[in-house]
Coordinates of C-alpha atoms and ligand atoms in Angstrom, one line a residue:
X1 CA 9.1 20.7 31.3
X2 CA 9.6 17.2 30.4
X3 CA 8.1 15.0 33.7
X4 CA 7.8 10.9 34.2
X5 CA 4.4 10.5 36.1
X6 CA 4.2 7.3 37.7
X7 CA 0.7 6.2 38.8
X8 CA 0.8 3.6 41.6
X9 CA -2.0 0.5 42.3
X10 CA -3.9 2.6 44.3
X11 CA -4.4 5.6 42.0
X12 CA -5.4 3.3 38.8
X13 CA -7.6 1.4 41.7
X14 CA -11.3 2.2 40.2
X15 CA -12.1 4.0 37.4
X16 CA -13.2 7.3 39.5
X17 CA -8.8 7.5 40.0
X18 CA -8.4 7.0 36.6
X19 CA -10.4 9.7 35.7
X20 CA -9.0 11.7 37.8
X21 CA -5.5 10.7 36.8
X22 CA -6.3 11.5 33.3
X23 CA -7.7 14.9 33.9
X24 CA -4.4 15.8 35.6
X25 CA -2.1 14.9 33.4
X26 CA -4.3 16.9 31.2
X27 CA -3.9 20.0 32.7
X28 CA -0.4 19.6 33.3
X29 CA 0.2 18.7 29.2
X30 CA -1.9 21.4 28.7
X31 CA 0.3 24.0 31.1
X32 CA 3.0 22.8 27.7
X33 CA 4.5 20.0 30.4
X34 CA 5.2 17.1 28.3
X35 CA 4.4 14.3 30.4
X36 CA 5.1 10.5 30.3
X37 CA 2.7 8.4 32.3
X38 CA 3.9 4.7 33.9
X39 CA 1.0 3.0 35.3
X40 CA 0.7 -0.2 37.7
X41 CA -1.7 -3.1 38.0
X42 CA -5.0 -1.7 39.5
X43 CA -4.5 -2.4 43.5
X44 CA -4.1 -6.1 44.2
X45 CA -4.1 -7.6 41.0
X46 CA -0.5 -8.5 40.6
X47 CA -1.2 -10.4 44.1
X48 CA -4.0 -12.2 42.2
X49 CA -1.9 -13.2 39.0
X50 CA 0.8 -14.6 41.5
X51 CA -1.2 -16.8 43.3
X52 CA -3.0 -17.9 39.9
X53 CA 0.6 -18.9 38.6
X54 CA 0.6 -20.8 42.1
X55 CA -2.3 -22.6 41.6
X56 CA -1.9 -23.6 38.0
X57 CA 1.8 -25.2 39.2
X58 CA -0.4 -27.3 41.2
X59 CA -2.8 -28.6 38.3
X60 CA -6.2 -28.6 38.1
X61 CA -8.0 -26.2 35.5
X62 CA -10.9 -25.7 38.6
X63 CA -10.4 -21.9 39.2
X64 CA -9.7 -20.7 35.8
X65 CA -13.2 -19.6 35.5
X66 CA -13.8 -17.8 38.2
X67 CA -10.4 -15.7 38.1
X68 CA -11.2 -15.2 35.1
X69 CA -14.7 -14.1 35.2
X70 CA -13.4 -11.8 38.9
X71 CA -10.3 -10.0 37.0
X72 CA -12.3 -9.6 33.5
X73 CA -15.3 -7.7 35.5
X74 CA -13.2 -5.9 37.2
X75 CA -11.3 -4.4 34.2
X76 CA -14.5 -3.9 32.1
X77 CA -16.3 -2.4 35.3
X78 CA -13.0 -0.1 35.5
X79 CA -13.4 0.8 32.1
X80 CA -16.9 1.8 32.3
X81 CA -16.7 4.4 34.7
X82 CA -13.2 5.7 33.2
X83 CA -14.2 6.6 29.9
X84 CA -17.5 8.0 29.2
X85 CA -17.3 8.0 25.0
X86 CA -18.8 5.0 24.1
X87 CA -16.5 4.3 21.3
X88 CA -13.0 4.5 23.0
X89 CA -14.7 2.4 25.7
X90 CA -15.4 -0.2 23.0
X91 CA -11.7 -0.1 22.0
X92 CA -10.4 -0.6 25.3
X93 CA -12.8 -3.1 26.0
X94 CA -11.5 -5.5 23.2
X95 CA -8.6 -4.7 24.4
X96 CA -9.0 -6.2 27.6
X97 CA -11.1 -9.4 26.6
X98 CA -8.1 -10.2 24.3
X99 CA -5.5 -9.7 26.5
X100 CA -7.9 -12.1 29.5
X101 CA -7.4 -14.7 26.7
X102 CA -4.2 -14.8 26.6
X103 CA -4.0 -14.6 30.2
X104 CA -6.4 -17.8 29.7
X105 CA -4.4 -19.6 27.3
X106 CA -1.0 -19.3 29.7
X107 CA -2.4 -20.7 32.3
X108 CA -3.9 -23.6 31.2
X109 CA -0.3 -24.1 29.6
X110 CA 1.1 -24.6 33.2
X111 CA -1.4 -26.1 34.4
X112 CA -0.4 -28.6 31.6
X113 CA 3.2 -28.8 31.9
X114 CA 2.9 -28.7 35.8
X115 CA 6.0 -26.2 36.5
X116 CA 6.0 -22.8 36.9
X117 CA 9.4 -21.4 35.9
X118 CA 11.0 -17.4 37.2
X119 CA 10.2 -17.0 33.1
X120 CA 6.7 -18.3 33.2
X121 CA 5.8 -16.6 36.6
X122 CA 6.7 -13.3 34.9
X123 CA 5.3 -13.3 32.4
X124 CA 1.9 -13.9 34.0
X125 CA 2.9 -11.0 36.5
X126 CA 3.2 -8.8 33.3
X127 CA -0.3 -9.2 32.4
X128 CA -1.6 -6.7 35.3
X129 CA 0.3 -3.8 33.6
X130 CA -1.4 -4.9 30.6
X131 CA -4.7 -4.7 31.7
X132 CA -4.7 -1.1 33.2
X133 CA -2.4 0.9 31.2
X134 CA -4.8 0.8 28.0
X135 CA -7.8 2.1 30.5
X136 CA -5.6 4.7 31.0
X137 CA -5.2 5.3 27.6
X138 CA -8.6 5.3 26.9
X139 CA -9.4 7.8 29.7
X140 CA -6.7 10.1 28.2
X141 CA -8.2 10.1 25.3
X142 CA -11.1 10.1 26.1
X143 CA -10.4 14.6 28.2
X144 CA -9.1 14.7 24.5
X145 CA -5.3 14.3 24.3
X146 CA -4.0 12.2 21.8
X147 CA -1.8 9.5 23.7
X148 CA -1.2 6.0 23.0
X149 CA 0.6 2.7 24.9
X150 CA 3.3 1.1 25.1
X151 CA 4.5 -2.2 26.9
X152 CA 8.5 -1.5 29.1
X153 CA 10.1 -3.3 25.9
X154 CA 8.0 -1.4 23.7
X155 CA 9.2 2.2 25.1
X156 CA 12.5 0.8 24.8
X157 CA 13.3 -0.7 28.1
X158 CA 15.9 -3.7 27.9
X159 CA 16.7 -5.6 30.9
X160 CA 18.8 -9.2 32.1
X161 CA 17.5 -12.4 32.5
X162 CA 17.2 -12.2 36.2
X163 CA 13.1 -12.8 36.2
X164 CA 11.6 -11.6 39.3
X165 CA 14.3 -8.8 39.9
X166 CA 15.7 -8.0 36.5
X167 CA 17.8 -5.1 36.0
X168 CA 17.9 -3.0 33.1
X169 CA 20.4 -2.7 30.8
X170 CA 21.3 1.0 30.8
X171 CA 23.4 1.9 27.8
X172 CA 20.8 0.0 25.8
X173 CA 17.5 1.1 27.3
X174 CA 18.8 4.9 27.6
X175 CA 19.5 4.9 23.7
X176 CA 16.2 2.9 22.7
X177 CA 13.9 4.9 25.1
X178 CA 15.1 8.3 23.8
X179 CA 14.5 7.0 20.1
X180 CA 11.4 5.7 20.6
X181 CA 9.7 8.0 22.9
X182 CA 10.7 11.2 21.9
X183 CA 9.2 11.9 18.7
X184 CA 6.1 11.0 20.2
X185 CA 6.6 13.6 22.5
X186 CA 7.5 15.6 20.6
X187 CA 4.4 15.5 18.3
X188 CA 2.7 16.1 21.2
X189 CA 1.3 12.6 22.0
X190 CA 1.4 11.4 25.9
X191 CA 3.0 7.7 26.0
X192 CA 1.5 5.5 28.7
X193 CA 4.1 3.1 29.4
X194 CA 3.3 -0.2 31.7
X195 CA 5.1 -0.1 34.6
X196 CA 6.9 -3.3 36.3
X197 CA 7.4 -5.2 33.2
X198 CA 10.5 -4.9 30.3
X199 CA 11.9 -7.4 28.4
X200 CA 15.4 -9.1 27.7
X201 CA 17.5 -8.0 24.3
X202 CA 15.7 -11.5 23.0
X203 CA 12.2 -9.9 23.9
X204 CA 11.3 -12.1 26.3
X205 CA 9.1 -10.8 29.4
X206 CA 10.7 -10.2 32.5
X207 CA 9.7 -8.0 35.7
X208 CA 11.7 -5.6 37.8
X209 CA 10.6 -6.9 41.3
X210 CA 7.5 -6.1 43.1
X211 CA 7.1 -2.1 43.5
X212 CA 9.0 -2.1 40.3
X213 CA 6.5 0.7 38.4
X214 CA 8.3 3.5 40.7
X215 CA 11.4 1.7 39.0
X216 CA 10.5 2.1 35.2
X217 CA 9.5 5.6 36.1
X218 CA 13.2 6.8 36.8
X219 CA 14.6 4.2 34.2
X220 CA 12.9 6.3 31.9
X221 CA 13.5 9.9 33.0
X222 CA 17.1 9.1 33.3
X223 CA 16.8 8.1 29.6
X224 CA 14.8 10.9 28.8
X225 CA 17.1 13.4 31.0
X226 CA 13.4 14.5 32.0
X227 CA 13.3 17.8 34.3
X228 CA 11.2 15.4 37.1
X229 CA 9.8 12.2 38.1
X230 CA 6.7 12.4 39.8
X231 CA 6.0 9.4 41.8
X232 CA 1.9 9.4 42.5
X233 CA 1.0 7.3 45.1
X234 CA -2.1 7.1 48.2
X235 CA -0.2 9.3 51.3
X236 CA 1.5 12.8 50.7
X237 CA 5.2 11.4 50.3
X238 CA 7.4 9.7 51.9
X239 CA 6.5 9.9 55.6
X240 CA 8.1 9.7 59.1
X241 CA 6.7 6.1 59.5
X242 CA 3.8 4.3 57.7
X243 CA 0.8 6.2 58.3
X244 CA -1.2 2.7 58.3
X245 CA 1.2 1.9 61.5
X246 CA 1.6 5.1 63.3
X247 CA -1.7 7.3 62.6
X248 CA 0.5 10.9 63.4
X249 CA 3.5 10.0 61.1
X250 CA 4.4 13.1 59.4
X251 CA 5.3 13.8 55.7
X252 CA 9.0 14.5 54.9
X253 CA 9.1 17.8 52.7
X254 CA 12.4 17.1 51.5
X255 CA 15.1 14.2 52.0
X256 CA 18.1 13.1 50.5
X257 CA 18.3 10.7 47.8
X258 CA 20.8 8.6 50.9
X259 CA 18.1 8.5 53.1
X260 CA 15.3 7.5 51.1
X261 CA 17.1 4.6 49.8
X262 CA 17.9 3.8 53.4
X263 CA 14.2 4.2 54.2
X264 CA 13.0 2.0 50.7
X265 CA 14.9 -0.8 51.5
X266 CA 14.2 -1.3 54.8
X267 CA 9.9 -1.3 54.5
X268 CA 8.8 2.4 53.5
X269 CA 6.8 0.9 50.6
X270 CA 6.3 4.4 48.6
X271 CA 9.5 4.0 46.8
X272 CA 11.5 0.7 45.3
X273 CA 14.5 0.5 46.4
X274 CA 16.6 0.8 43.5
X275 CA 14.3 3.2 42.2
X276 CA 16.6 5.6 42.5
X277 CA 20.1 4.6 41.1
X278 CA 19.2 5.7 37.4
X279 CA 19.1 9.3 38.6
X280 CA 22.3 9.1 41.1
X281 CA 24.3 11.0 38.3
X282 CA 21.8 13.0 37.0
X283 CA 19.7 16.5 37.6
X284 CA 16.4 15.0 37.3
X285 CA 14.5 15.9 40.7
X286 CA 11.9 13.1 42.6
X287 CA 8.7 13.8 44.1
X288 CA 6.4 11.2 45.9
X289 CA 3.0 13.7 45.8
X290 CA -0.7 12.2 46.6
X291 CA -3.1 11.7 44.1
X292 CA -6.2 12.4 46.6
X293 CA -4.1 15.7 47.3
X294 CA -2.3 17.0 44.4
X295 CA -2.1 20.2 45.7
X296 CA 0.2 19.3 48.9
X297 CA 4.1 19.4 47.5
X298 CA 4.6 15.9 49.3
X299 CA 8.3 15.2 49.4
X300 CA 10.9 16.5 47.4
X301 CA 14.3 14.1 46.9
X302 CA 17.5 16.2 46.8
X303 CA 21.1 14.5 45.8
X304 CA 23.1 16.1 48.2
X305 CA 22.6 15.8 51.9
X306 CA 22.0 18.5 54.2
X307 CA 21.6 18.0 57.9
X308 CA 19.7 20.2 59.6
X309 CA 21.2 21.3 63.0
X310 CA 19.3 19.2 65.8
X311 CA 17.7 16.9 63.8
X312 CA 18.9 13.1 64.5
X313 CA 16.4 10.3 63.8
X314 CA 13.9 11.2 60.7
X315 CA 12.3 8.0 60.2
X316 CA 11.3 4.5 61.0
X317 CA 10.3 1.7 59.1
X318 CA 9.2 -2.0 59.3
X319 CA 10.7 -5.0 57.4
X320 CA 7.6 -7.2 57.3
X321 CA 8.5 -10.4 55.6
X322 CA 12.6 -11.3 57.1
X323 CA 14.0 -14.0 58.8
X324 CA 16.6 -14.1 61.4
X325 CA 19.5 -17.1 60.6
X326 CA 22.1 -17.6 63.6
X327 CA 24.9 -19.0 63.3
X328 CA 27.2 -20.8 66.3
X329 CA 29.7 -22.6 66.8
X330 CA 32.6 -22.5 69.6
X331 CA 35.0 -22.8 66.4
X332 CA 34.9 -19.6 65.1
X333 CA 36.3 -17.8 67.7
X334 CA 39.3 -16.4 66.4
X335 CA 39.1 -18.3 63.6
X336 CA 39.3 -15.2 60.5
X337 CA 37.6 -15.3 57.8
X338 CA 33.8 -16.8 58.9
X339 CA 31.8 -14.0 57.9
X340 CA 33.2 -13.4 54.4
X341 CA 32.9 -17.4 54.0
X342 CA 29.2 -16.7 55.1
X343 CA 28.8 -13.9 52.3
X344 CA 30.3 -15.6 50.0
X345 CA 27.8 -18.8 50.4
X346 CA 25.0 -16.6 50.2
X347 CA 26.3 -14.7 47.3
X348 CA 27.1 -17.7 45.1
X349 CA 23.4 -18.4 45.7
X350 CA 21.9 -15.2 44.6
X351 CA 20.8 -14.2 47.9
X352 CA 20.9 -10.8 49.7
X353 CA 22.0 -10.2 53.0
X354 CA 20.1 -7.0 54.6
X355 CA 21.7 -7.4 57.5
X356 CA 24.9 -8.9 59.5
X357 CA 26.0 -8.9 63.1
X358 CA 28.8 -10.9 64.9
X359 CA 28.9 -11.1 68.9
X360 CA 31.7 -9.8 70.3
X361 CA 32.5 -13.5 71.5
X362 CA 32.5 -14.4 67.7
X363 CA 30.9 -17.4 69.0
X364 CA 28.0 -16.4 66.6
X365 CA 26.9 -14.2 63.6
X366 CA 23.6 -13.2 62.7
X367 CA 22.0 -12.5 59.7
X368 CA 19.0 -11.1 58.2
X369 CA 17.2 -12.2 54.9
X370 CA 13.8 -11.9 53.3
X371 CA 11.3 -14.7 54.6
X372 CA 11.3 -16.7 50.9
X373 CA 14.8 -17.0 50.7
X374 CA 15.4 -18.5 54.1
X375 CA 15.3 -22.3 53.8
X376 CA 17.9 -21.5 50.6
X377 CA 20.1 -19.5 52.5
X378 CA 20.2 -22.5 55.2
X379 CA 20.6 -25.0 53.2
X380 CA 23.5 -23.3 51.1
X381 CA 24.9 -22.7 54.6
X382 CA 24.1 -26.0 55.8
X383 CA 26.2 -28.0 53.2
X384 CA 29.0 -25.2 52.8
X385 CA 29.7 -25.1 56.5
X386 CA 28.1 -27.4 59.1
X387 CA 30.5 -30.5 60.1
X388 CA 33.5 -28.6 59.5
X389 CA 35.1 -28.1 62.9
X390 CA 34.0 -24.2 62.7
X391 CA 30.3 -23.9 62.7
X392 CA 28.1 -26.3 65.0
X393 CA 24.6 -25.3 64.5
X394 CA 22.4 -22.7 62.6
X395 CA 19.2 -21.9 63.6
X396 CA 16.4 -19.9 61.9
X397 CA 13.6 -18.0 63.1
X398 CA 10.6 -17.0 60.9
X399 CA 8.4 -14.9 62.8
X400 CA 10.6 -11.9 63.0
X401 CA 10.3 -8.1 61.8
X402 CA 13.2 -5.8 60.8
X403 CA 12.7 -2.2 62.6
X404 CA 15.3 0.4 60.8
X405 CA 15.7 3.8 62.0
X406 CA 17.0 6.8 59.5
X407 CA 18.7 9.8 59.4
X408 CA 21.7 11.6 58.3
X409 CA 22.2 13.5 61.2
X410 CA 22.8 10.6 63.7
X411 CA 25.9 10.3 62.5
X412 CA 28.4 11.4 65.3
X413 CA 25.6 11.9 67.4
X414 CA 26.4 10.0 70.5
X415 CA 23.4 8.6 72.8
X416 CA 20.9 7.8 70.1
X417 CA 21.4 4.2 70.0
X418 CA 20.7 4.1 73.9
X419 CA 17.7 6.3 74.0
X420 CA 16.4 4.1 71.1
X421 CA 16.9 0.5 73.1
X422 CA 15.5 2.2 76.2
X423 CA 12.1 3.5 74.4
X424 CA 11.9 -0.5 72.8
X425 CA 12.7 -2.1 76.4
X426 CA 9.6 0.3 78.1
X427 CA 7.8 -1.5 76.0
X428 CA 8.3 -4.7 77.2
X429 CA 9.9 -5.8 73.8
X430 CA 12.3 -8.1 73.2
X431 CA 15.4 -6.9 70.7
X432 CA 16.9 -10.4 68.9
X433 CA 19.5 -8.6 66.4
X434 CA 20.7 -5.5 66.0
X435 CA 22.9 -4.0 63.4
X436 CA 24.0 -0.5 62.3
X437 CA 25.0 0.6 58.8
X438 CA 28.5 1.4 58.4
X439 CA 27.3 5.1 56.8
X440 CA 25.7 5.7 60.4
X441 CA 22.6 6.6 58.0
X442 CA 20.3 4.0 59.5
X443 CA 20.1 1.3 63.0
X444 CA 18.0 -1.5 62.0
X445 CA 16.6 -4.2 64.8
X446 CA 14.9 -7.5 65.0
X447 CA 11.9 -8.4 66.9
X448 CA 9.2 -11.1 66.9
X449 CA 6.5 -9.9 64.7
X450 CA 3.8 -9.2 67.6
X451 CA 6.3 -6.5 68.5
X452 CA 7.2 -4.7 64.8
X453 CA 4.2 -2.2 64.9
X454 CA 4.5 -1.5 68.7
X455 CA 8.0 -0.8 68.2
X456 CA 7.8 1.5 65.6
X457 CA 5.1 3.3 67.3
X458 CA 7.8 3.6 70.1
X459 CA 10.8 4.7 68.3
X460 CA 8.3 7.5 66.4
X461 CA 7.2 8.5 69.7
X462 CA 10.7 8.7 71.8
X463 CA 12.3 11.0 68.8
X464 CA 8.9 13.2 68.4
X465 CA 8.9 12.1 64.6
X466 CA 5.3 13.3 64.6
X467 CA 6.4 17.1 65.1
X468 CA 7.5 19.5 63.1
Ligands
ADP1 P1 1.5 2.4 45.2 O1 0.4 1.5 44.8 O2 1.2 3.8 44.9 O3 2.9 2.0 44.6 P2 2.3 1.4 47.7 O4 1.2 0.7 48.5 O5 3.4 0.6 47.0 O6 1.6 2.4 46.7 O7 3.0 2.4 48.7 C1 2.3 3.4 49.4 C2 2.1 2.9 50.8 O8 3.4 2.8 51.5 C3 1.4 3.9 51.7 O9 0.0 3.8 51.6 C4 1.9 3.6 53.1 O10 1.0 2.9 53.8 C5 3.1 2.8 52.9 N1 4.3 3.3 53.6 C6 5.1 2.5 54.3 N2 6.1 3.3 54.9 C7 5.9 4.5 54.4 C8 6.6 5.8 54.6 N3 7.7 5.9 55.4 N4 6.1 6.9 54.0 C9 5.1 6.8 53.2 N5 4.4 5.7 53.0 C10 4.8 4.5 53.6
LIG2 N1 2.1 -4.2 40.0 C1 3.5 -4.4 40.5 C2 3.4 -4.9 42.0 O1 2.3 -4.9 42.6 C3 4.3 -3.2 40.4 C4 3.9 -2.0 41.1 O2 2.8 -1.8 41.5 O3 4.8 -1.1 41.2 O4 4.4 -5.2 42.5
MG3 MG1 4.6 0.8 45.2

């Protein structure tokens, strides 16, 4: 069986996981799987490279050192305890002092020019992926498989210029990815692939949005029309809430591909959320499995959607970083037309809406957006509509939370909406927006950010999400 294994922060996070991680994809090549490994940044570095590119956009050359000296250490210390033959270890350890000076070298660049471009910032990003995936490769070689690595662009991944979110270019990357990675599988070598990071047809760096390693994984096993993609991550799968949040959430053994998107975008971190459109048209299966508990089945992801009799609500999730944007004015009642106007504002700026609602007075319309696109979003509103006899003032708040409830079956299911509001209000909390998907798949709600945890914990409680 041909299966993409995608190994997340957490599971490259010391060199004790790595080892581990190469051992099982060991066993599994050695079962006569042919497996393709994507691997992230070891856990919180790409959090460390952004805020690097931060502080070199400010100037001053003061912390180079010291990030340096932290991140190398790390990597080397990683190293160490992930492969035990002396002379791989050496390899890989060149490996990683050349790729720190280049890391080196960048920086000081920006710190020199003073601006930190979508361009630049990615391709600093990019160098976390380029730091653990030849550890991995080390420790594969070192349980004795003969492997190698490979950058996105290098396995054949070709995306847009859109840095920070890029996209990849399908037709292209499906083409290039089959060409260049099957004959090494096919030779029997196991291709470790960064995660996160491709490149434009003019091979310049770009990212696929934070999370994006659970992306590359399914770019490539739709390219590779592999049997499955494994997605290998710290919790058994995707689960009834954030176990971090709600201590008895419960993992889902199988959802639909619907639902899981649902759940992605709206905060359940174990999945990006356009991780899965490469497979929408294809057989390849999804599992989210646990790399502390590989033999649990974790969660399988099905295409087609079957609802269980009885079961309504499967999961809730929490939006962390939104913003609420309200818009008023006594001019748009009866006046058509105001929210498309709104979209199409927001559109022509690049920025997503992840959630709408109107009052039935159309005195107002609501929007939800993620926290560092808000003061674009108001400004483009701002200019676009204030002072125009329509719209009279648009407010913002910052300190808000998106709560989103999923599940096929609550479509047609009368009285969930109420039950849910009730369970929130015991709590004492506040509801500032609400909004429900037009599929009936998901109800998503705004509170103040001192309320998101409490009212998950509520909603998982009312619908029993912790039972079986
Ligand atoms: P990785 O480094 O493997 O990509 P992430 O931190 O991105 O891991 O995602 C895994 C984390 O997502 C889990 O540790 C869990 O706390 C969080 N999470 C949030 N919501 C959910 C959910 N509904 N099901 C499973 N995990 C969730
Ligand atoms: N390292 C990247 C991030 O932290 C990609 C990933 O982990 O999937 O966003
Ligand atoms: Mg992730």
């Amino acid at each position: 069986m041909k299966i993409v294994m995608k190994f997340g922060g957490t599971s490259v996070a010391t060199g004790k996981n790595i080892r581990r991680i190469a051992e099982l994809i060991a066993s599994h090549t050695r079962k006569g799987n042919k497996i393709v490994a994507v691997v992230s940044a070891l856990d919180g570095v790409t959090e460390k490279l952004l805020e690097a590119a931060e502080q070199a956009e400010k100037g001053g050359k003061g912390f180079i050192p010291s990030f340096k000296q932290e991140l190398l250490s790390r990597h080397l210390k990683v190293s160490e305890e992930a492969i035990k033959k002396a002379s791989v270890r050496k390899e890989i350890q060149q490996i990683t002092l050349a790729t720190m000076d280049e890391l080196e070298k960048v920086l000081t660049g920006i710190i020199y020019v003073g601006e930190l471009t979508p361009r630049s910032r990615d391709y600093i990003l990019s160098f976390g992926e380029r730091l653990s995936t030849p550890i991995v490769y080390g420790a594969l070689k070192d349980v004795g498989l003969d492997a190698c690595f490979l950058t996105g662009s290098e396995a054949g991944i070709v995306t847009d210029s859109n840095f920070g979110e890029a996209a990849p270019l399908m037709n292209v990357t499906r083409l290039q990815v089959k060409e260049r990675l099957e004959p090494l599988l096919a030779k029997g070598v196991t291709p470790v692939v960064t995660g996160f990071i491709a490149a434009t047809q003019d091979g310049i760096t770009t990212t696929l949005g934070r999370g994006g390693s659970d992306y590359t994984a399914t770019i490539i096993g739709a390219a590779l029309d592999a049997e499955e993609v494994w997605i290998w991550t710290d919790v058994d799968g995707l689960m009834t809430s954030d176990p971090k949040i709600v201590p008895n959430a419960r993992t889902l053994p199988e959802i639909s591909f619907k639902e899981a998107l649902e759940m992605a975008v709206f905060g359940a971190k174990a999945m990006h959320p356009r991780a899965l459109e490469p497979l929408m048209d294809g057989k390849t299966l999804v599992r989210i499995k646990n790399i502390f508990n590989p033999e649990n089945p974790g969660t399988t992801l099905v295409r087609e959607q079957k609802i269980k009799p009885g079961t309504t609500v499967k999961a809730v999730t929490l939006l962390r970083d939104v913003a609420l944007i309200n818009i008023s004015g006594a001019g748009m009642i009866g006046a058509p037309g105001t929210a498309a106007k709104v979209f199409e504002v927001l559109g022509k700026s690049n920025i997503n809406i992840l959630m709408i609602s109107q009052g039935a007075s159309e005195a107002n319309i609501s929007l939800v957006v993620r926290r560092n696109v808000l003061e674009k979003a108001v400004n483009a509103l701002e200019v676009a509509l204030l002072g125009r006899g329509l719209i009279s003032e648009i407010t913002a708040e910052d300190d808000v939370f998106a709560v989103s409830v999923v599940g096929a079956g609550m479509k047609n299911t009368p009285g969930i909406a109420s039950r849910l509001f009730t369970a929130v209000a015991r709590k004492g909390i506040n509801v500032r927006m609400i909004a429900q998907g037009s599929s009936e798949l998901n109800i998503s709600f705004v509170v103040k950010e001192a309320d998101g945890e409490a009212a998950v914990q509520a909603v998982h409680e009312e619908f029993r999400l912790g039972e079986d």
